[in-house]
């Protein structure tokens, strides 16, 4: 799947971010030859196990314990980078360590656990662009980008306004077990990138530890109500995004393009406002 989606061909030099058990590494070695494969893993114990399995099959790629967010300069430049983890935005090191025309396949993720895959083509000078890919996929976050602990939701509830209002959109738009909700959650995550979701049974909380903002959604006989507090009106931002998404007839992931420059990473769609990926 990764080889097909990343458009990998013989003779190309590939960096795999996240060796894991080494299964994908073995497939890459079989297809390209070990001399063309570098695989890095942040967990030294897992890499040791993968190395033992790979060497037992006579696959001898370049292996290293390293933080994938920084790529791997010693064996760069690469023609392809394939990540087996999710990132909040493409690391600058990846575009810097690839040849012009190279492709980067990764999963974009975040603190709301919304995901989308992107295949970006590197133009040079730190710029790249490419479409989101169809389908649903999720990967664990790069360790340095895991969400921070936000504490006790009851403490955050003290910041909420006293009355609230009826919610124009229900939270199941992003929590339902459907492919549409899966992608909608990713778009919402791009809109409020520092927020996390906490279901406390009697209320669903959105908590933003960066700005100190919070929203709580509760259900009553009239439907869903929202109360908000802090400098960012989190659910109001979500509703604005969902209004625009519905007006555009809920476009599919593959109709979006990610543009990457040294200054910003922007998700674009002709019928929707720009969405800026967060800086890690």
mmCIF file of N, CA and C in Angstrom, residues 97-188:
data_model
loop_
_atom_site.group_PDB
_atom_site.id
_atom_site.type_symbol
_atom_site.label_atom_id
_atom_site.label_comp_id
_atom_site.label_asym_id
_atom_site.label_seq_id
_atom_site.Cartn_x
_atom_site.Cartn_y
_atom_site.Cartn_z
ATOM 1 N N UNK A 97 15.894 17.317 3.201
ATOM 2 C CA UNK A 97 16.710 16.125 2.963
ATOM 3 C C UNK A 97 16.226 15.311 1.767
ATOM 4 N N UNK A 98 15.437 15.923 0.906
ATOM 5 C CA UNK A 98 14.954 15.247 -0.295
ATOM 6 C C UNK A 98 15.411 16.001 -1.536
ATOM 7 N N UNK A 99 15.529 15.262 -2.624
ATOM 8 C CA UNK A 99 15.867 15.865 -3.904
ATOM 9 C C UNK A 99 14.642 16.558 -4.502
ATOM 10 N N UNK A 100 14.826 17.596 -5.315
ATOM 11 C CA UNK A 100 13.679 18.178 -6.026
ATOM 12 C C UNK A 100 12.955 17.106 -6.840
ATOM 13 N N UNK A 101 11.650 17.086 -6.744
ATOM 14 C CA UNK A 101 10.851 16.049 -7.397
ATOM 15 C C UNK A 101 10.589 14.848 -6.517
ATOM 16 N N UNK A 102 11.225 14.785 -5.355
ATOM 17 C CA UNK A 102 10.975 13.694 -4.414
ATOM 18 C C UNK A 102 9.554 13.786 -3.867
ATOM 19 N N UNK A 103 9.093 12.677 -3.297
ATOM 20 C CA UNK A 103 7.740 12.635 -2.737
ATOM 21 C C UNK A 103 7.792 12.187 -1.282
ATOM 22 N N UNK A 104 6.897 12.779 -0.502
ATOM 23 C CA UNK A 104 6.794 12.473 0.926
ATOM 24 C C UNK A 104 5.380 11.988 1.200
ATOM 25 N N UNK A 105 5.269 10.783 1.745
ATOM 26 C CA UNK A 105 3.975 10.213 2.110
ATOM 27 C C UNK A 105 3.898 10.146 3.623
ATOM 28 N N UNK A 106 2.924 10.830 4.194
ATOM 29 C CA UNK A 106 2.770 10.793 5.638
ATOM 30 C C UNK A 106 1.308 10.969 6.011
ATOM 31 N N UNK A 107 1.010 10.665 7.261
ATOM 32 C CA UNK A 107 -0.309 10.912 7.823
ATOM 33 C C UNK A 107 -0.245 12.173 8.665
ATOM 34 N N UNK A 108 -1.167 13.083 8.418
ATOM 35 C CA UNK A 108 -1.310 14.275 9.238
ATOM 36 C C UNK A 108 -2.258 13.944 10.383
ATOM 37 N N UNK A 109 -1.850 14.272 11.590
ATOM 38 C CA UNK A 109 -2.679 13.989 12.756
ATOM 39 C C UNK A 109 -2.663 15.159 13.709
ATOM 40 N N UNK A 110 -3.218 14.955 14.889
ATOM 41 C CA UNK A 110 -3.249 16.039 15.862
ATOM 42 C C UNK A 110 -3.933 15.635 17.138
ATOM 43 N N UNK A 111 -4.198 16.626 17.977
ATOM 44 C CA UNK A 111 -4.660 16.363 19.335
ATOM 45 C C UNK A 111 -6.136 16.004 19.420
ATOM 46 N N UNK A 112 -6.888 16.176 18.339
ATOM 47 C CA UNK A 112 -8.266 15.684 18.310
ATOM 48 C C UNK A 112 -8.337 14.280 17.706
ATOM 49 N N UNK A 113 -7.179 13.728 17.354
ATOM 50 C CA UNK A 113 -7.105 12.409 16.713
ATOM 51 C C UNK A 113 -7.896 12.371 15.409
ATOM 52 N N UNK A 114 -7.785 13.481 14.671
ATOM 53 C CA UNK A 114 -8.261 13.513 13.294
ATOM 54 C C UNK A 114 -7.085 13.253 12.371
ATOM 55 N N UNK A 115 -7.320 12.507 11.280
ATOM 56 C CA UNK A 115 -6.219 12.082 10.423
ATOM 57 C C UNK A 115 -6.558 12.263 8.944
ATOM 58 N N UNK A 116 -5.512 12.538 8.160
ATOM 59 C CA UNK A 116 -5.604 12.537 6.702
ATOM 60 C C UNK A 116 -4.219 12.248 6.161
ATOM 61 N N UNK A 117 -4.161 11.526 5.050
ATOM 62 C CA UNK A 117 -2.866 11.236 4.421
ATOM 63 C C UNK A 117 -2.593 12.252 3.319
ATOM 64 N N UNK A 118 -1.322 12.588 3.155
ATOM 65 C CA UNK A 118 -0.919 13.509 2.099
ATOM 66 C C UNK A 118 0.275 12.927 1.348
ATOM 67 N N UNK A 119 0.303 13.158 0.044
ATOM 68 C CA UNK A 119 1.461 12.815 -0.782
ATOM 69 C C UNK A 119 1.969 14.122 -1.371
ATOM 70 N N UNK A 120 3.062 14.632 -0.809
ATOM 71 C CA UNK A 120 3.597 15.930 -1.204
ATOM 72 C C UNK A 120 4.813 15.748 -2.104
ATOM 73 N N UNK A 121 4.871 16.506 -3.165
ATOM 74 C CA UNK A 121 6.018 16.514 -4.071
ATOM 75 C C UNK A 121 6.891 17.720 -3.742
ATOM 76 N N UNK A 122 8.174 17.473 -3.572
ATOM 77 C CA UNK A 122 9.108 18.522 -3.153
ATOM 78 C C UNK A 122 9.540 19.337 -4.369
ATOM 79 N N UNK A 123 9.385 20.656 -4.259
ATOM 80 C CA UNK A 123 9.769 21.552 -5.349
ATOM 81 C C UNK A 123 11.176 22.104 -5.176
ATOM 82 N N UNK A 124 11.688 22.091 -3.948
ATOM 83 C CA UNK A 124 12.985 22.680 -3.641
ATOM 84 C C UNK A 124 12.831 23.935 -2.814
ATOM 85 N N UNK A 125 13.936 24.368 -2.172
ATOM 86 C CA UNK A 125 13.925 25.572 -1.338
ATOM 87 C C UNK A 125 12.890 25.505 -0.217
ATOM 88 N N UNK A 126 12.649 24.288 0.307
ATOM 89 C CA UNK A 126 11.735 24.133 1.423
ATOM 90 C C UNK A 126 10.270 24.158 1.062
ATOM 91 N N UNK A 127 9.950 24.121 -0.223
ATOM 92 C CA UNK A 127 8.550 24.138 -0.644
ATOM 93 C C UNK A 127 8.144 22.770 -1.180
ATOM 94 N N UNK A 128 6.860 22.470 -1.028
ATOM 95 C CA UNK A 128 6.296 21.221 -1.528
ATOM 96 C C UNK A 128 4.791 21.391 -1.595
ATOM 97 N N UNK A 129 4.140 20.508 -2.326
ATOM 98 C CA UNK A 129 2.679 20.546 -2.387
ATOM 99 C C UNK A 129 2.176 19.190 -2.834
ATOM 100 N N UNK A 130 0.918 18.938 -2.523
ATOM 101 C CA UNK A 130 0.336 17.675 -2.957
ATOM 102 C C UNK A 130 -1.050 17.489 -2.409
ATOM 103 N N UNK A 131 -1.774 16.503 -2.931
ATOM 104 C CA UNK A 131 -3.151 16.278 -2.521
ATOM 105 C C UNK A 131 -3.246 15.422 -1.267
ATOM 106 N N UNK A 132 -4.362 15.572 -0.581
ATOM 107 C CA UNK A 132 -4.738 14.564 0.400
ATOM 108 C C UNK A 132 -5.187 13.323 -0.353
ATOM 109 N N UNK A 133 -5.033 12.168 0.265
ATOM 110 C CA UNK A 133 -5.384 10.907 -0.376
ATOM 111 C C UNK A 133 -6.726 10.409 0.142
ATOM 112 N N UNK A 134 -7.459 9.650 -0.666
ATOM 113 C CA UNK A 134 -8.745 9.130 -0.210
ATOM 114 C C UNK A 134 -8.576 8.051 0.845
ATOM 115 N N UNK A 135 -9.682 7.716 1.493
ATOM 116 C CA UNK A 135 -9.679 6.642 2.473
ATOM 117 C C UNK A 135 -9.417 7.140 3.882
ATOM 118 N N UNK A 136 -9.452 6.213 4.827
ATOM 119 C CA UNK A 136 -9.228 6.529 6.239
ATOM 120 C C UNK A 136 -8.032 5.732 6.744
ATOM 121 N N UNK A 137 -7.205 6.388 7.529
ATOM 122 C CA UNK A 137 -6.039 5.744 8.116
ATOM 123 C C UNK A 137 -5.673 6.506 9.374
ATOM 124 N N UNK A 138 -5.111 5.830 10.340
ATOM 125 C CA UNK A 138 -4.638 6.501 11.548
ATOM 126 C C UNK A 138 -3.312 5.881 11.968
ATOM 127 N N UNK A 139 -2.434 6.726 12.499
ATOM 128 C CA UNK A 139 -1.138 6.287 13.004
ATOM 129 C C UNK A 139 -0.891 6.970 14.341
ATOM 130 N N UNK A 140 -0.133 6.322 15.197
ATOM 131 C CA UNK A 140 0.264 6.967 16.438
ATOM 132 C C UNK A 140 1.075 8.209 16.117
ATOM 133 N N UNK A 141 0.989 9.210 17.009
ATOM 134 C CA UNK A 141 1.690 10.466 16.793
ATOM 135 C C UNK A 141 3.179 10.299 17.020
ATOM 136 N N UNK A 142 3.964 11.090 16.298
ATOM 137 C CA UNK A 142 5.379 11.195 16.630
ATOM 138 C C UNK A 142 5.486 11.569 18.105
ATOM 139 N N UNK A 143 6.376 10.927 18.814
ATOM 140 C CA UNK A 143 6.366 11.038 20.281
ATOM 141 C C UNK A 143 6.459 12.477 20.774
ATOM 142 N N UNK A 144 7.264 13.285 20.093
ATOM 143 C CA UNK A 144 7.430 14.666 20.540
ATOM 144 C C UNK A 144 6.191 15.512 20.298
ATOM 145 N N UNK A 145 5.216 14.982 19.534
ATOM 146 C CA UNK A 145 4.014 15.745 19.214
ATOM 147 C C UNK A 145 2.760 15.171 19.866
ATOM 148 N N UNK A 146 2.924 14.289 20.823
ATOM 149 C CA UNK A 146 1.764 13.761 21.529
ATOM 150 C C UNK A 146 1.069 14.873 22.321
ATOM 151 N N UNK A 147 -0.236 14.791 22.507
ATOM 152 C CA UNK A 147 -0.961 15.873 23.179
ATOM 153 C C UNK A 147 -0.567 16.009 24.642
ATOM 154 N N UNK A 148 -0.543 17.232 25.147
ATOM 155 C CA UNK A 148 -0.214 17.446 26.552
ATOM 156 C C UNK A 148 -1.385 17.089 27.456
ATOM 157 N N UNK A 149 -1.089 16.747 28.696
ATOM 158 C CA UNK A 149 -2.155 16.540 29.685
ATOM 159 C C UNK A 149 -2.825 17.877 29.976
ATOM 160 N N UNK A 150 -4.155 17.861 30.075
ATOM 161 C CA UNK A 150 -4.859 19.133 30.301
ATOM 162 C C UNK A 150 -5.492 19.230 31.682
ATOM 163 N N UNK A 151 -5.330 18.207 32.502
ATOM 164 C CA UNK A 151 -5.819 18.305 33.865
ATOM 165 C C UNK A 151 -7.249 17.817 34.037
ATOM 166 N N UNK A 152 -7.927 18.381 35.007
ATOM 167 C CA UNK A 152 -9.274 17.968 35.393
ATOM 168 C C UNK A 152 -10.301 18.811 34.638
ATOM 169 N N UNK A 153 -11.186 18.192 33.826
ATOM 170 C CA UNK A 153 -12.199 18.975 33.113
ATOM 171 C C UNK A 153 -13.084 19.807 34.052
ATOM 172 N N UNK A 154 -13.275 19.341 35.274
ATOM 173 C CA UNK A 154 -14.085 20.118 36.221
ATOM 174 C C UNK A 154 -13.450 21.466 36.529
ATOM 175 N N UNK A 155 -12.121 21.518 36.503
ATOM 176 C CA UNK A 155 -11.440 22.795 36.713
ATOM 177 C C UNK A 155 -11.658 23.722 35.523
ATOM 178 N N UNK A 156 -11.593 23.159 34.329
ATOM 179 C CA UNK A 156 -11.824 23.963 33.132
ATOM 180 C C UNK A 156 -13.259 24.483 33.083
ATOM 181 N N UNK A 157 -14.197 23.731 33.650
ATOM 182 C CA UNK A 157 -15.606 24.142 33.626
ATOM 183 C C UNK A 157 -15.828 25.473 34.339
ATOM 184 N N UNK A 158 -14.923 25.855 35.225
ATOM 185 C CA UNK A 158 -15.067 27.124 35.920
ATOM 186 C C UNK A 158 -14.935 28.319 34.985
ATOM 187 N N UNK A 159 -14.332 28.100 33.812
ATOM 188 C CA UNK A 159 -14.138 29.185 32.858
ATOM 189 C C UNK A 159 -15.338 29.398 31.950
ATOM 190 N N UNK A 160 -16.328 28.500 32.016
ATOM 191 C CA UNK A 160 -17.460 28.572 31.104
ATOM 192 C C UNK A 160 -18.422 29.691 31.469
ATOM 193 N N UNK A 161 -19.079 30.251 30.443
ATOM 194 C CA UNK A 161 -20.121 31.238 30.726
ATOM 195 C C UNK A 161 -21.301 30.546 31.399
ATOM 196 N N UNK A 162 -22.197 31.319 31.973
ATOM 197 C CA UNK A 162 -23.235 30.747 32.839
ATOM 198 C C UNK A 162 -24.452 30.228 32.100
ATOM 199 N N UNK A 163 -24.741 30.741 30.919
ATOM 200 C CA UNK A 163 -26.005 30.389 30.264
ATOM 201 C C UNK A 163 -25.830 29.487 29.051
ATOM 202 N N UNK A 164 -24.981 29.884 28.126
ATOM 203 C CA UNK A 164 -24.800 29.108 26.913
ATOM 204 C C UNK A 164 -25.869 29.402 25.879
ATOM 205 N N UNK A 165 -25.887 28.581 24.835
ATOM 206 C CA UNK A 165 -26.812 28.774 23.709
ATOM 207 C C UNK A 165 -27.043 27.432 23.021
ATOM 208 N N UNK A 166 -28.092 27.324 22.204
ATOM 209 C CA UNK A 166 -28.267 26.094 21.430
ATOM 210 C C UNK A 166 -27.130 25.925 20.425
ATOM 211 N N UNK A 167 -26.636 24.716 20.301
ATOM 212 C CA UNK A 167 -25.569 24.430 19.341
ATOM 213 C C UNK A 167 -26.162 24.257 17.945
ATOM 214 N N UNK A 168 -25.570 24.937 16.958
ATOM 215 C CA UNK A 168 -26.058 24.822 15.581
ATOM 216 C C UNK A 168 -25.670 23.484 14.961
ATOM 217 N N UNK A 169 -24.568 22.918 15.409
ATOM 218 C CA UNK A 169 -24.122 21.608 14.934
ATOM 219 C C UNK A 169 -23.891 20.700 16.131
ATOM 220 N N UNK A 170 -24.267 19.464 15.986
ATOM 221 C CA UNK A 170 -24.136 18.496 17.070
ATOM 222 C C UNK A 170 -22.741 17.887 17.070
ATOM 223 N N UNK A 171 -22.244 17.469 18.214
ATOM 224 C CA UNK A 171 -20.888 16.906 18.279
ATOM 225 C C UNK A 171 -20.717 15.603 17.520
ATOM 226 N N UNK A 172 -21.834 14.907 17.214
ATOM 227 C CA UNK A 172 -21.673 13.661 16.463
ATOM 228 C C UNK A 172 -21.156 13.900 15.046
ATOM 229 N N UNK A 173 -21.130 15.159 14.614
ATOM 230 C CA UNK A 173 -20.512 15.469 13.328
ATOM 231 C C UNK A 173 -19.038 15.079 13.313
ATOM 232 N N UNK A 174 -18.410 15.054 14.493
ATOM 233 C CA UNK A 174 -16.985 14.692 14.556
ATOM 234 C C UNK A 174 -16.729 13.452 15.404
ATOM 235 N N UNK A 175 -17.749 12.919 16.072
ATOM 236 C CA UNK A 175 -17.534 11.752 16.930
ATOM 237 C C UNK A 175 -18.149 10.465 16.385
ATOM 238 N N UNK A 176 -19.032 10.577 15.402
ATOM 239 C CA UNK A 176 -19.692 9.380 14.871
ATOM 240 C C UNK A 176 -18.684 8.450 14.200
ATOM 241 N N UNK A 177 -18.990 7.159 14.209
ATOM 242 C CA UNK A 177 -18.102 6.156 13.607
ATOM 243 C C UNK A 177 -18.407 6.009 12.121
ATOM 244 N N UNK A 178 -18.214 7.103 11.362
ATOM 245 C CA UNK A 178 -18.436 7.099 9.919
ATOM 246 C C UNK A 178 -17.223 7.708 9.225
ATOM 247 N N UNK A 179 -17.058 7.376 7.949
ATOM 248 C CA UNK A 179 -15.932 7.927 7.205
ATOM 249 C C UNK A 179 -16.059 9.434 7.051
ATOM 250 N N UNK A 180 -17.274 9.946 6.922
ATOM 251 C CA UNK A 180 -17.457 11.390 6.803
ATOM 252 C C UNK A 180 -17.046 12.095 8.094
ATOM 253 N N UNK A 181 -17.477 11.545 9.234
ATOM 254 C CA UNK A 181 -17.098 12.149 10.512
ATOM 255 C C UNK A 181 -15.588 12.049 10.728
ATOM 256 N N UNK A 182 -14.987 10.974 10.233
ATOM 257 C CA UNK A 182 -13.538 10.788 10.369
ATOM 258 C C UNK A 182 -12.797 11.952 9.716
ATOM 259 N N UNK A 183 -13.195 12.320 8.501
ATOM 260 C CA UNK A 183 -12.519 13.413 7.807
ATOM 261 C C UNK A 183 -12.948 14.773 8.361
ATOM 262 N N UNK A 184 -14.223 14.907 8.710
ATOM 263 C CA UNK A 184 -14.683 16.167 9.291
ATOM 264 C C UNK A 184 -13.913 16.485 10.562
ATOM 265 N N UNK A 185 -13.613 15.476 11.337
ATOM 266 C CA UNK A 185 -12.836 15.661 12.559
ATOM 267 C C UNK A 185 -11.450 16.221 12.244
ATOM 268 N N UNK A 186 -10.857 15.764 11.138
ATOM 269 C CA UNK A 186 -9.561 16.293 10.743
ATOM 270 C C UNK A 186 -9.664 17.773 10.391
ATOM 271 N N UNK A 187 -10.696 18.158 9.643
ATOM 272 C CA UNK A 187 -10.872 19.564 9.277
ATOM 273 C C UNK A 187 -11.115 20.425 10.515
ATOM 274 N N UNK A 188 -11.912 19.915 11.447
ATOM 275 C CA UNK A 188 -12.137 20.635 12.701
ATOM 276 C C UNK A 188 -10.829 20.793 13.459
#
